[in-house]
Tab-separated table of C-alpha atoms in Angstrom:
chain	number	residue	atom	x	y	z
A	1	MET	CA	13.591	43.718	-28.570
A	2	ALA	CA	11.975	44.326	-32.004
A	3	LEU	CA	14.385	46.174	-33.895
A	4	PRO	CA	13.285	49.522	-35.317
A	5	PHE	CA	12.059	48.929	-38.893
A	6	SER	CA	13.460	52.028	-40.232
A	7	ASN	CA	16.927	50.720	-39.135
A	8	THR	CA	16.292	48.497	-42.128
A	9	VAL	CA	14.998	50.487	-44.291
A	10	ASP	CA	17.123	53.298	-43.862
A	11	ARG	CA	19.978	51.005	-44.651
A	12	THR	CA	17.905	49.084	-47.776
A	13	LEU	CA	18.105	52.586	-49.111
A	14	GLU	CA	21.513	53.487	-48.830
A	15	ARG	CA	22.519	50.373	-50.453
A	16	LEU	CA	19.782	51.262	-53.338
A	17	ARG	CA	21.597	55.069	-53.669
A	18	HIS	CA	25.018	53.878	-53.646
A	19	ALA	CA	24.434	50.922	-56.294
A	20	PHE	CA	22.446	53.808	-58.628
A	21	ILE	CA	25.204	56.402	-58.101
A	22	GLU	CA	28.164	53.864	-58.966
A	23	THR	CA	26.149	52.343	-62.388
A	24	ALA	CA	24.647	56.206	-63.241
A	25	ARG	CA	28.408	57.409	-63.782
A	26	GLY	CA	28.401	55.600	-66.757
A	27	ALA	CA	25.891	57.512	-68.336
A	28	ARG	CA	27.478	59.515	-71.159
A	29	GLU	CA	25.039	62.605	-70.366
A	30	VAL	CA	24.137	64.160	-67.193
A	31	VAL	CA	20.657	65.767	-68.072
A	32	GLY	CA	20.035	68.881	-66.379
A	33	ALA	CA	20.792	69.930	-62.925
A	34	PRO	CA	19.688	67.967	-59.620
A	35	LEU	CA	16.125	67.767	-59.009
A	36	ARG	CA	14.741	69.529	-55.865
A	37	PRO	CA	13.689	66.878	-53.343
A	38	ASP	CA	9.857	68.077	-52.801
A	39	LEU	CA	9.990	67.893	-56.531
A	40	PRO	CA	7.901	71.593	-57.317
A	41	ASP	CA	5.779	71.538	-60.138
A	42	ASP	CA	8.458	73.513	-62.329
A	43	ASP	CA	10.552	70.986	-62.053
A	44	VAL	CA	7.686	67.997	-62.965
A	45	PRO	CA	8.937	68.845	-66.707
A	46	ARG	CA	12.676	68.297	-66.503
A	47	LEU	CA	11.415	65.149	-64.348
A	48	ARG	CA	9.684	63.989	-67.520
A	49	GLY	CA	12.518	64.815	-70.034
A	50	ARG	CA	14.838	62.092	-68.080
A	51	ILE	CA	11.871	59.726	-68.066
A	52	ASP	CA	11.690	60.050	-72.002
A	53	ALA	CA	15.785	59.854	-72.245
A	54	CYS	CA	15.137	56.419	-70.590
A	55	LEU	CA	12.508	55.449	-72.685
A	56	GLU	CA	13.937	56.479	-75.786
A	57	GLY	CA	16.760	53.762	-75.712
A	58	LYS	CA	19.753	55.545	-77.123
A	59	GLY	CA	23.037	53.933	-77.271
A	60	GLY	CA	23.552	50.486	-75.786
A	61	VAL	CA	22.578	48.106	-72.836
A	62	THR	CA	24.954	50.242	-70.638
A	63	ALA	CA	23.557	53.228	-71.842
A	64	ARG	CA	20.197	52.620	-70.783
A	65	ARG	CA	21.132	50.837	-67.429
A	66	ALA	CA	23.022	54.104	-66.641
A	67	ARG	CA	20.065	56.033	-67.212
A	68	ALA	CA	17.864	54.178	-65.868
A	69	ALA	CA	19.856	54.038	-62.634
A	70	GLU	CA	20.491	58.058	-62.792
A	71	LEU	CA	16.836	58.120	-62.743
A	72	GLY	CA	16.020	55.673	-59.537
A	73	GLU	CA	19.089	57.721	-57.709
A	74	VAL	CA	16.479	60.786	-58.107
A	75	TYR	CA	14.103	58.951	-56.772
A	76	LEU	CA	15.526	57.738	-54.078
A	77	SER	CA	16.615	61.222	-53.144
A	78	LEU	CA	13.273	62.937	-53.456
A	79	SER	CA	11.414	63.904	-50.056
A	80	PRO	CA	8.166	61.937	-49.078
A	81	VAL	CA	6.662	64.865	-51.073
A	82	GLY	CA	8.879	64.414	-53.744
A	83	ARG	CA	8.235	60.597	-54.386
A	84	ARG	CA	4.358	61.108	-54.328
A	85	LYS	CA	4.721	63.484	-57.082
A	86	PHE	CA	7.208	61.168	-59.126
A	87	LEU	CA	4.852	58.112	-58.556
A	88	LEU	CA	1.706	60.187	-59.497
A	89	THR	CA	3.475	61.558	-62.760
A	90	LEU	CA	4.534	58.112	-63.719
A	91	ALA	CA	1.680	56.606	-63.413
A	92	HIS	CA	-0.620	58.770	-64.988
A	93	ASP	CA	1.493	60.176	-67.918
A	94	TYR	CA	3.130	56.859	-68.310
A	95	GLY	CA	0.244	54.248	-67.710
A	96	LEU	CA	-1.886	53.065	-70.421
A	97	PRO	CA	-5.675	54.535	-70.357
A	98	ARG	CA	-8.246	52.347	-71.888
A	99	GLU	CA	-8.515	54.758	-74.943
A	100	ALA	CA	-4.944	54.852	-75.797
A	101	ALA	CA	-5.130	50.843	-75.508
A	102	LEU	CA	-8.357	50.903	-77.781
A	103	ALA	CA	-6.497	53.000	-80.308
A	104	HIS	CA	-3.296	50.282	-80.341
A	105	VAL	CA	-5.816	47.315	-80.933
A	106	GLU	CA	-7.286	49.435	-83.630
A	107	ARG	CA	-4.215	50.148	-85.379
A	108	TRP	CA	-3.191	46.264	-85.163
A	109	ARG	CA	-5.740	45.256	-86.507
A	110	ALA	CA	-5.547	47.452	-89.522
A	111	SER	CA	-1.629	45.780	-89.940
A	112	LYS	CA	-0.425	42.705	-90.507
A	113	GLU	CA	1.657	43.128	-87.718
A	114	PRO	CA	2.123	39.683	-85.761
A	115	PRO	CA	0.557	39.021	-82.001
A	116	GLN	CA	3.859	39.736	-80.151
A	117	ALA	CA	3.549	43.488	-81.652
A	118	LEU	CA	0.129	44.112	-80.282
A	119	VAL	CA	1.284	42.421	-76.694
A	120	LYS	CA	4.418	45.039	-77.057
A	121	ALA	CA	2.175	48.011	-77.740
A	122	LEU	CA	-0.443	47.710	-74.787
A	123	GLU	CA	2.857	47.183	-71.990
A	124	PRO	CA	2.316	50.642	-70.334
A	125	PRO	CA	5.695	52.747	-71.014
A	126	ALA	CA	5.852	52.944	-67.167
A	127	VAL	CA	6.214	48.843	-67.038
A	128	HIS	CA	8.517	49.242	-70.099
A	129	LEU	CA	10.539	52.058	-68.383
A	130	LEU	CA	10.853	49.703	-64.982
A	131	ARG	CA	12.078	46.789	-67.210
A	132	GLU	CA	15.049	48.162	-67.796
A	133	PHE	CA	16.207	47.641	-63.707
A	134	VAL	CA	16.428	44.262	-64.085
A	135	GLY	CA	20.131	44.463	-65.080
A	136	VAL	CA	20.866	47.060	-62.795
A	137	PRO	CA	22.629	46.852	-59.517
A	138	GLN	CA	19.812	46.590	-56.611
A	139	GLY	CA	17.242	47.286	-59.110
A	140	VAL	CA	15.011	44.489	-58.912
A	141	LYS	CA	14.468	45.540	-55.141
A	142	PHE	CA	14.151	49.081	-56.398
A	143	VAL	CA	11.184	47.998	-58.354
A	144	VAL	CA	9.594	45.837	-55.714
A	145	ASP	CA	9.886	48.641	-53.089
A	146	LEU	CA	8.588	51.073	-55.844
A	147	ARG	CA	5.265	48.802	-56.057
A	148	ALA	CA	4.692	48.950	-52.534
A	149	GLU	CA	4.601	52.338	-52.570
A	150	LEU	CA	2.393	52.705	-55.418
A	151	MET	CA	0.291	50.288	-53.572
A	152	ALA	CA	-0.182	52.177	-50.595
A	153	LEU	CA	-1.052	55.227	-53.305
A	154	GLY	CA	-3.166	53.360	-54.796
A	155	LYS	CA	-5.741	53.293	-52.028
A	156	SER	CA	-6.718	57.117	-52.982
A	157	ASP	CA	-5.336	57.173	-56.535
A	158	ALA	CA	-6.727	54.910	-59.502
A	159	GLY	CA	-3.899	55.729	-61.744
A	160	ALA	CA	-1.089	54.395	-59.131
A	161	ARG	CA	-3.191	51.057	-58.181
A	162	MET	CA	-3.914	50.573	-62.024
A	163	LEU	CA	0.046	50.602	-62.010
A	164	SER	CA	0.740	48.256	-59.311
A	165	GLU	CA	-1.531	46.055	-60.920
A	166	ASP	CA	0.209	46.762	-64.693
A	167	LEU	CA	3.727	45.201	-62.539
A	168	ARG	CA	2.578	42.072	-60.901
A	169	PRO	CA	2.833	40.213	-64.440
A	170	LEU	CA	6.608	41.545	-64.555
A	171	LEU	CA	7.312	40.885	-61.039
A	172	SER	CA	5.707	36.987	-61.203
A	173	ALA	CA	8.034	36.546	-64.518
A	174	TRP	CA	11.211	37.866	-62.653
A	175	PHE	CA	10.294	35.849	-59.262
A	176	ASP	CA	9.232	32.816	-60.907
A	177	VAL	CA	9.427	30.015	-57.990
A	178	GLY	CA	12.058	28.089	-60.518
A	179	PHE	CA	14.559	31.303	-60.362
A	180	LEU	CA	14.374	31.207	-56.306
A	181	ASP	CA	16.703	30.193	-53.692
A	182	LEU	CA	15.940	27.964	-50.770
A	183	VAL	CA	18.115	28.666	-48.219
A	184	ARG	CA	17.847	27.436	-44.373
A	185	ILE	CA	18.304	30.388	-41.747
A	186	ASP	CA	20.140	28.944	-38.680
A	187	TRP	CA	21.947	31.394	-35.802
A	188	ARG	CA	25.321	31.609	-37.700
A	189	ALA	CA	23.449	33.747	-40.358
A	190	SER	CA	24.781	37.553	-40.481
A	191	ALA	CA	23.407	39.847	-38.003
A	192	ALA	CA	21.809	41.638	-40.920
A	193	LEU	CA	20.091	38.895	-41.826
A	194	LEU	CA	19.093	37.968	-38.285
A	195	GLU	CA	17.312	41.290	-37.930
A	196	LYS	CA	15.352	41.242	-41.112
A	197	LEU	CA	13.713	38.088	-39.256
A	198	VAL	CA	13.521	39.972	-36.629
A	199	THR	CA	11.860	42.849	-38.472
A	200	TYR	CA	9.752	40.976	-41.226
A	201	GLU	CA	8.304	38.433	-38.195
A	202	ALA	CA	4.573	39.027	-38.861
A	203	VAL	CA	2.303	36.162	-36.779
A	204	HIS	CA	4.586	36.074	-33.527
A	205	THR	CA	6.218	38.914	-32.137
A	206	ILE	CA	10.391	38.010	-31.864
A	207	ARG	CA	10.458	40.013	-28.208
A	208	SER	CA	14.314	39.319	-28.052
A	209	TRP	CA	17.710	37.717	-28.568
A	210	ARG	CA	17.171	34.732	-26.713
A	211	ASP	CA	14.175	34.121	-28.290
A	212	LEU	CA	15.288	34.384	-31.974
A	213	LYS	CA	18.103	31.919	-30.997
A	214	ASN	CA	15.540	29.532	-29.592
A	215	ARG	CA	13.865	29.430	-32.710
A	216	LEU	CA	16.674	28.863	-34.865
A	217	ASP	CA	17.905	25.905	-32.399
A	218	SER	CA	18.577	22.713	-33.047
A	219	ASP	CA	15.068	21.270	-32.800
A	220	ARG	CA	13.443	23.969	-34.926
A	221	ARG	CA	14.244	25.040	-38.448
A	222	CYS	CA	13.743	28.643	-40.568
A	223	PHE	CA	13.740	28.496	-44.448
A	224	ALA	CA	13.074	31.451	-46.648
A	225	PHE	CA	12.899	31.684	-50.559
A	226	PHE	CA	15.892	34.399	-51.979
A	227	HIS	CA	16.082	35.944	-55.707
A	228	PRO	CA	19.789	35.578	-57.260
A	229	ARG	CA	19.268	39.486	-58.094
A	230	MET	CA	17.747	40.153	-53.953
A	231	PRO	CA	20.622	38.164	-52.215
A	232	ASP	CA	20.438	40.057	-49.037
A	233	GLU	CA	16.307	40.554	-49.115
A	234	PRO	CA	14.215	37.385	-47.916
A	235	LEU	CA	11.290	36.879	-49.913
A	236	ILE	CA	8.873	34.936	-47.303
A	237	PHE	CA	10.282	32.836	-44.812
A	238	VAL	CA	8.780	30.190	-42.582
A	239	GLU	CA	9.483	28.459	-39.025
A	240	VAL	CA	9.330	24.955	-38.333
A	241	ALA	CA	9.324	23.430	-34.808
A	242	LEU	CA	10.157	19.548	-34.957
A	243	VAL	CA	7.674	18.126	-32.161
A	244	ASN	CA	5.712	14.477	-31.209
A	245	GLY	CA	2.668	14.280	-32.100
A	246	MET	CA	0.834	17.401	-33.232
A	247	ALA	CA	1.241	20.977	-30.988
A	248	GLY	CA	-1.607	22.601	-29.732
A	249	ASN	CA	-0.220	25.742	-27.949
A	250	VAL	CA	1.621	28.909	-29.160
A	251	GLN	CA	3.211	29.468	-26.076
A	252	ARG	CA	4.327	26.072	-25.221
A	253	LEU	CA	5.980	26.119	-28.477
A	254	LEU	CA	7.778	29.213	-28.210
A	255	ASP	CA	8.675	28.735	-24.332
A	256	ALA	CA	12.532	29.596	-24.389
A	257	ARG	CA	12.954	27.827	-20.972
A	258	ALA	CA	11.808	24.451	-22.234
A	259	GLU	CA	14.546	22.043	-22.988
A	260	THR	CA	15.267	21.552	-26.637
A	261	SER	CA	14.941	18.084	-27.739
A	262	ASP	CA	16.576	15.433	-30.149
A	263	PRO	CA	15.545	16.428	-33.911
A	264	GLU	CA	15.807	12.938	-34.292
A	265	HIS	CA	13.261	11.730	-32.509
A	266	ALA	CA	10.361	13.996	-33.902
A	267	ASN	CA	7.982	12.419	-35.995
A	268	THR	CA	5.550	16.094	-36.647
A	269	ALA	CA	6.790	19.495	-38.459
A	270	ILE	CA	4.787	22.083	-37.346
A	271	PHE	CA	4.595	25.192	-39.529
A	272	TYR	CA	4.035	27.837	-36.853
A	273	SER	CA	4.879	30.965	-38.982
A	274	ILE	CA	4.612	31.945	-42.607
A	275	SER	CA	5.961	35.730	-43.303
A	276	ASN	CA	5.575	37.910	-46.175
A	277	CYS	CA	8.939	40.112	-46.165
A	278	GLN	CA	8.178	42.172	-49.409
A	279	GLN	CA	5.091	44.143	-49.453
A	280	GLY	CA	5.571	45.407	-53.032
A	281	LEU	CA	5.266	41.357	-53.832
A	282	ALA	CA	1.446	41.272	-52.998
A	283	GLY	CA	-0.485	38.736	-54.820
A	284	ILE	CA	2.476	36.904	-55.896
A	285	SER	CA	2.209	33.727	-53.957
A	286	PHE	CA	5.395	31.798	-52.724
A	287	GLY	CA	3.796	30.402	-49.529
A	288	ASN	CA	2.634	27.373	-51.344
A	289	PHE	CA	5.604	26.753	-52.474
A	290	LEU	CA	7.702	26.894	-49.666
A	291	ILE	CA	5.873	24.721	-47.542
A	292	LYS	CA	6.243	21.984	-50.003
A	293	ARG	CA	9.453	22.352	-50.687
A	294	VAL	CA	10.258	22.601	-46.831
A	295	ALA	CA	8.493	19.289	-46.296
A	296	GLU	CA	10.732	17.692	-49.222
A	297	GLU	CA	13.939	19.004	-47.294
A	298	LEU	CA	12.977	17.729	-43.977
A	299	VAL	CA	12.202	14.151	-45.253
A	300	ARG	CA	15.540	14.022	-46.900
A	301	GLU	CA	17.173	15.393	-43.305
A	302	LEU	CA	15.207	13.533	-41.035
A	303	PRO	CA	12.906	10.496	-42.424
A	304	ASN	CA	11.435	10.095	-39.181
A	305	ILE	CA	9.310	13.067	-39.463
A	306	LYS	CA	5.896	11.534	-40.863
A	307	ASP	CA	3.121	14.524	-40.144
A	308	PHE	CA	3.541	17.735	-41.493
A	309	ALA	CA	0.952	20.676	-39.800
A	310	THR	CA	0.522	24.326	-38.905
A	311	LEU	CA	-0.257	25.672	-35.855
A	312	SER	CA	-1.894	28.855	-37.282
A	313	PRO	CA	-3.877	31.935	-36.299
A	314	VAL	CA	-7.521	32.537	-36.900
A	315	PRO	CA	-7.317	36.211	-37.654
A	316	GLY	CA	-11.077	36.861	-38.413
A	317	LEU	CA	-12.921	34.569	-35.956
A	318	ARG	CA	-13.518	36.965	-33.316
A	319	HIS	CA	-15.175	39.798	-35.716
A	320	HIS	CA	-16.798	36.742	-36.902
A	321	ILE	CA	-18.268	35.534	-33.022
A	322	ASP	CA	-18.738	39.127	-32.620
A	323	GLY	CA	-20.997	39.622	-35.429
A	324	ARG	CA	-23.167	36.461	-34.719
A	325	LEU	CA	-23.805	37.694	-31.337
A	326	LYS	CA	-25.116	41.016	-32.384
A	327	ASN	CA	-26.739	40.023	-35.695
A	328	GLU	CA	-28.207	36.696	-34.784
A	329	GLY	CA	-28.715	37.269	-30.586
A	330	ASP	CA	-30.078	33.806	-28.816
A	331	ASP	CA	-30.275	32.520	-32.293
A	332	ALA	CA	-26.953	31.701	-33.124
A	333	LEU	CA	-27.017	29.388	-29.666
A	334	THR	CA	-28.426	26.312	-29.380
A	335	PRO	CA	-31.274	25.427	-26.786
A	336	GLY	CA	-28.515	23.079	-24.832
A	337	GLU	CA	-25.716	25.778	-24.788
A	338	ILE	CA	-28.335	28.921	-23.537
A	339	ALA	CA	-28.885	26.029	-20.615
A	340	SER	CA	-25.753	25.848	-19.696
A	341	LEU	CA	-25.004	29.462	-19.287
A	342	VAL	CA	-27.412	29.438	-16.225
A	343	PRO	CA	-25.132	28.230	-13.556
A	344	VAL	CA	-22.332	30.577	-14.461
A	345	THR	CA	-24.369	33.680	-14.688
A	346	ASN	CA	-27.071	32.904	-12.222
A	347	ASN	CA	-30.016	34.083	-14.649
A	348	LYS	CA	-28.409	37.328	-14.385
A	349	ALA	CA	-28.176	37.619	-18.047
A	350	THR	CA	-29.271	34.400	-20.542
A	351	GLY	CA	-28.370	33.364	-24.205
A	352	ALA	CA	-26.321	35.676	-26.246
A	353	THR	CA	-26.278	38.739	-24.077
A	354	ALA	CA	-24.591	36.368	-21.309
A	355	VAL	CA	-22.087	35.252	-23.968
A	356	ARG	CA	-21.255	38.922	-24.478
A	357	GLU	CA	-20.957	39.456	-20.570
A	358	LEU	CA	-18.494	36.342	-20.270
A	359	LEU	CA	-16.387	37.397	-23.036
A	360	ASP	CA	-16.427	41.088	-21.267
A	361	LYS	CA	-15.118	40.204	-18.140
A	362	PRO	CA	-10.944	40.478	-17.694
A	363	VAL	CA	-9.262	37.286	-17.588
A	364	TRP	CA	-12.579	35.120	-18.565
A	365	TRP	CA	-9.925	32.537	-19.917
A	366	GLU	CA	-8.549	31.846	-15.991
A	367	VAL	CA	-12.188	31.489	-14.643
A	368	PRO	CA	-12.808	27.299	-15.034
A	369	ALA	CA	-16.502	28.198	-14.808
A	370	ILE	CA	-16.359	30.225	-17.604
A	371	ASP	CA	-13.875	28.277	-19.480
A	372	LYS	CA	-15.898	25.468	-19.412
A	373	ALA	CA	-19.031	27.082	-20.504
A	374	LEU	CA	-17.565	29.270	-23.022
A	375	ARG	CA	-15.225	26.250	-24.835
A	376	PRO	CA	-18.021	24.203	-27.016
A	377	ILE	CA	-19.856	27.609	-27.892
A	378	LEU	CA	-16.846	28.965	-29.430
A	379	VAL	CA	-15.152	25.771	-30.668
A	380	ARG	CA	-18.677	24.865	-32.742
A	381	PHE	CA	-18.432	28.446	-34.221
A	382	THR	CA	-14.987	28.242	-35.130
A	383	ALA	CA	-15.974	25.021	-36.757
A	384	ARG	CA	-18.522	26.480	-38.196
A	385	TYR	CA	-16.442	29.479	-39.592
A	386	LEU	CA	-13.444	27.358	-40.733
A	387	THR	CA	-15.694	25.216	-42.980
A	388	SER	CA	-17.657	27.793	-44.600
A	389	THR	CA	-17.046	29.065	-47.780
A	390	ASP	CA	-18.166	32.547	-49.237
A	391	ASP	CA	-20.112	32.760	-53.286
A	392	ARG	CA	-17.271	32.416	-54.981
A	393	GLY	CA	-16.401	28.960	-53.044
A	394	ARG	CA	-13.250	30.220	-50.737
A	395	ALA	CA	-13.102	29.508	-47.384
A	396	VAL	CA	-14.357	32.973	-45.522
A	397	ASP	CA	-11.294	32.636	-43.465
A	398	ARG	CA	-8.010	34.280	-45.315
A	399	VAL	CA	-5.662	31.336	-43.731
A	400	ALA	CA	-7.676	28.859	-43.932
A	401	HIS	CA	-8.007	30.084	-47.801
A	402	PHE	CA	-3.997	29.655	-48.014
A	403	HIS	CA	-3.645	26.430	-46.996
A	404	LEU	CA	-6.731	24.148	-48.004
A	405	GLY	CA	-5.317	25.992	-51.102
A	406	ASN	CA	-2.468	24.277	-50.852
A	407	GLY	CA	-4.054	21.174	-50.418
A	408	ALA	CA	-4.321	20.384	-46.267
A	409	ILE	CA	-7.112	20.130	-44.622
A	410	VAL	CA	-8.440	21.282	-41.365
A	411	GLU	CA	-7.192	18.854	-38.676
A	412	ARG	CA	-8.193	20.318	-35.244
A	413	ILE	CA	-9.342	23.155	-33.186
A	414	ASN	CA	-7.328	24.173	-30.492
A	415	TRP	CA	-8.860	26.122	-27.568
A	416	LEU	CA	-6.768	28.763	-25.505
A	417	ALA	CA	-3.295	28.001	-28.005
A	418	ASP	CA	-3.004	32.152	-27.926
A	419	THR	CA	-3.624	33.841	-24.999
A	420	SER	CA	-0.968	36.735	-25.816
A	421	ALA	CA	-2.838	40.064	-26.703
A	422	ASN	CA	-3.118	39.760	-30.310
A	423	GLY	CA	-4.450	35.720	-30.036
A	424	LEU	CA	-6.994	36.762	-28.017
A	425	LYS	CA	-7.649	39.850	-29.764
A	426	GLN	CA	-8.153	38.738	-32.792
A	427	SER	CA	-9.669	35.225	-32.214
A	428	TYR	CA	-10.624	34.583	-28.250
A	429	GLY	CA	-7.510	32.647	-28.302
A	430	ILE	CA	-8.214	29.737	-30.515
A	431	MET	CA	-6.181	28.180	-32.717
A	432	VAL	CA	-6.656	25.600	-35.555
A	433	ASN	CA	-4.051	22.485	-36.989
A	434	TYR	CA	-3.943	22.617	-40.705
A	435	ARG	CA	-2.420	18.669	-42.023
A	436	TYR	CA	-1.031	18.915	-45.063
A	437	LYS	CA	-1.030	14.864	-45.904
A	438	LEU	CA	1.521	14.476	-48.839
A	439	GLY	CA	0.110	11.707	-50.137
A	440	ASP	CA	-3.276	13.373	-50.329
A	441	VAL	CA	-2.517	17.187	-50.968
A	442	ASP	CA	-3.483	17.209	-55.066
A	443	ALA	CA	-6.425	15.395	-54.291
A	444	ASN	CA	-7.786	17.649	-51.448
A	445	HIS	CA	-6.356	20.987	-53.641
A	446	ALA	CA	-8.649	19.582	-56.453
A	447	ALA	CA	-11.460	19.343	-53.844
A	448	TYR	CA	-11.135	22.996	-52.412
A	449	ALA	CA	-11.005	23.806	-56.003
A	450	ASN	CA	-13.885	22.401	-56.477
A	451	GLY	CA	-16.013	24.484	-53.199
A	452	ARG	CA	-15.307	21.657	-50.379
A	453	VAL	CA	-13.563	22.495	-47.630
A	454	VAL	CA	-11.778	19.442	-46.261
A	455	ALA	CA	-11.820	18.798	-42.405
A	456	SER	CA	-11.406	15.967	-40.140
A	457	ARG	CA	-14.163	14.270	-38.516
A	458	GLU	CA	-13.442	15.518	-35.517
A	459	VAL	CA	-14.054	19.664	-36.708
A	460	ARG	CA	-17.251	18.407	-38.643
A	461	ALA	CA	-18.569	16.990	-35.891
A	462	ALA	CA	-18.169	20.216	-33.916
A	463	ALA	CA	-19.501	22.264	-36.749
A	464	ARG	CA	-22.569	19.203	-36.279
A	465	ILE	CA	-22.048	18.970	-40.012
């Protein structure tokens, strides 16, 4: 059932435009005729005039916010071509190039001004402009979305990329976790919010209203962070299953036909999906705080919950395995593993070639002999992958890096835990449990900060460490 993402986006844009139009009505001056949607070159000087008027900051707070809202409404009224020109003008004409920054530093050195004066001088004019939106209705959401567009544009334009990075400290301050509200979402939430859960779900697609209702049932929990200035927009949400023991198969966990269990009898909380909702907040982490806050909430509500763990994908695993087979050949396998493949292939293929051919067979995971031959090989590869670090001492898998940095341990590897098309595509169906022992979180975090991956005996044995 996945709802069209464009529906949610269109409603959000319309809400932003309406809020800006209402606020801009308080402006005392109207700056020229409307700019044309594609922002042709002869309209750009008039755009700069409007930006300059905002930066001059004449009048009181109300006037400044009204001018900012009017400029925001202009941006939202543009076509994709016009928005691109708007962003490039903002990034290149109102950024802070290195030469200008050095000049500010030299002027400050020659003066007797306090350090705060230098900090203020080094803020790019574009960032100063966008600060005004914090007091405009829907203005915070506008800046978040504008940064998302800058990040996309920054893939091909250095100025846009630099401005998107310049905005990160501003948004980090606006979205400090102390300002955020933790909200439990259930089936009684508004239809608009439920649609956003469907739209933003990034791990396991929500396929129907029945599927969504199952994820919000009495033996499930869904929590999200919200910002007071964006009360209708979740920033990040986590889905939790209340079960007995460590869950090891996502299809069974999400089976809408399964009987609902009594959460009072559950002893384990399984975090099976964490989804960031706002692209413009990339690089601003909420997930670590979210998991810990949710664990605290669950302990208060259900004291019988003693264990906290994830059932997580391993998104880079298939690429890693394929690379090892291709680049290392038979050296990637042990002699025992090579010998175990012979009965399955009847000597038609051996070693890494045999593994490759077996993995290329349709529905190989449903053939018991192939399953038996491949399981120890792929589990060993997985254990090595999850316990390996790069030259910075970080886990090579991004999901592992996230959870290990939060103080979890690599608890268990789950064979064929996700046999969906996506699960097979990214990790040959393998998933992993990261376990959060609340009393050990700080120590585990410190160990990982020093480059050591904390893993269970089972995982370390599988990796043969």
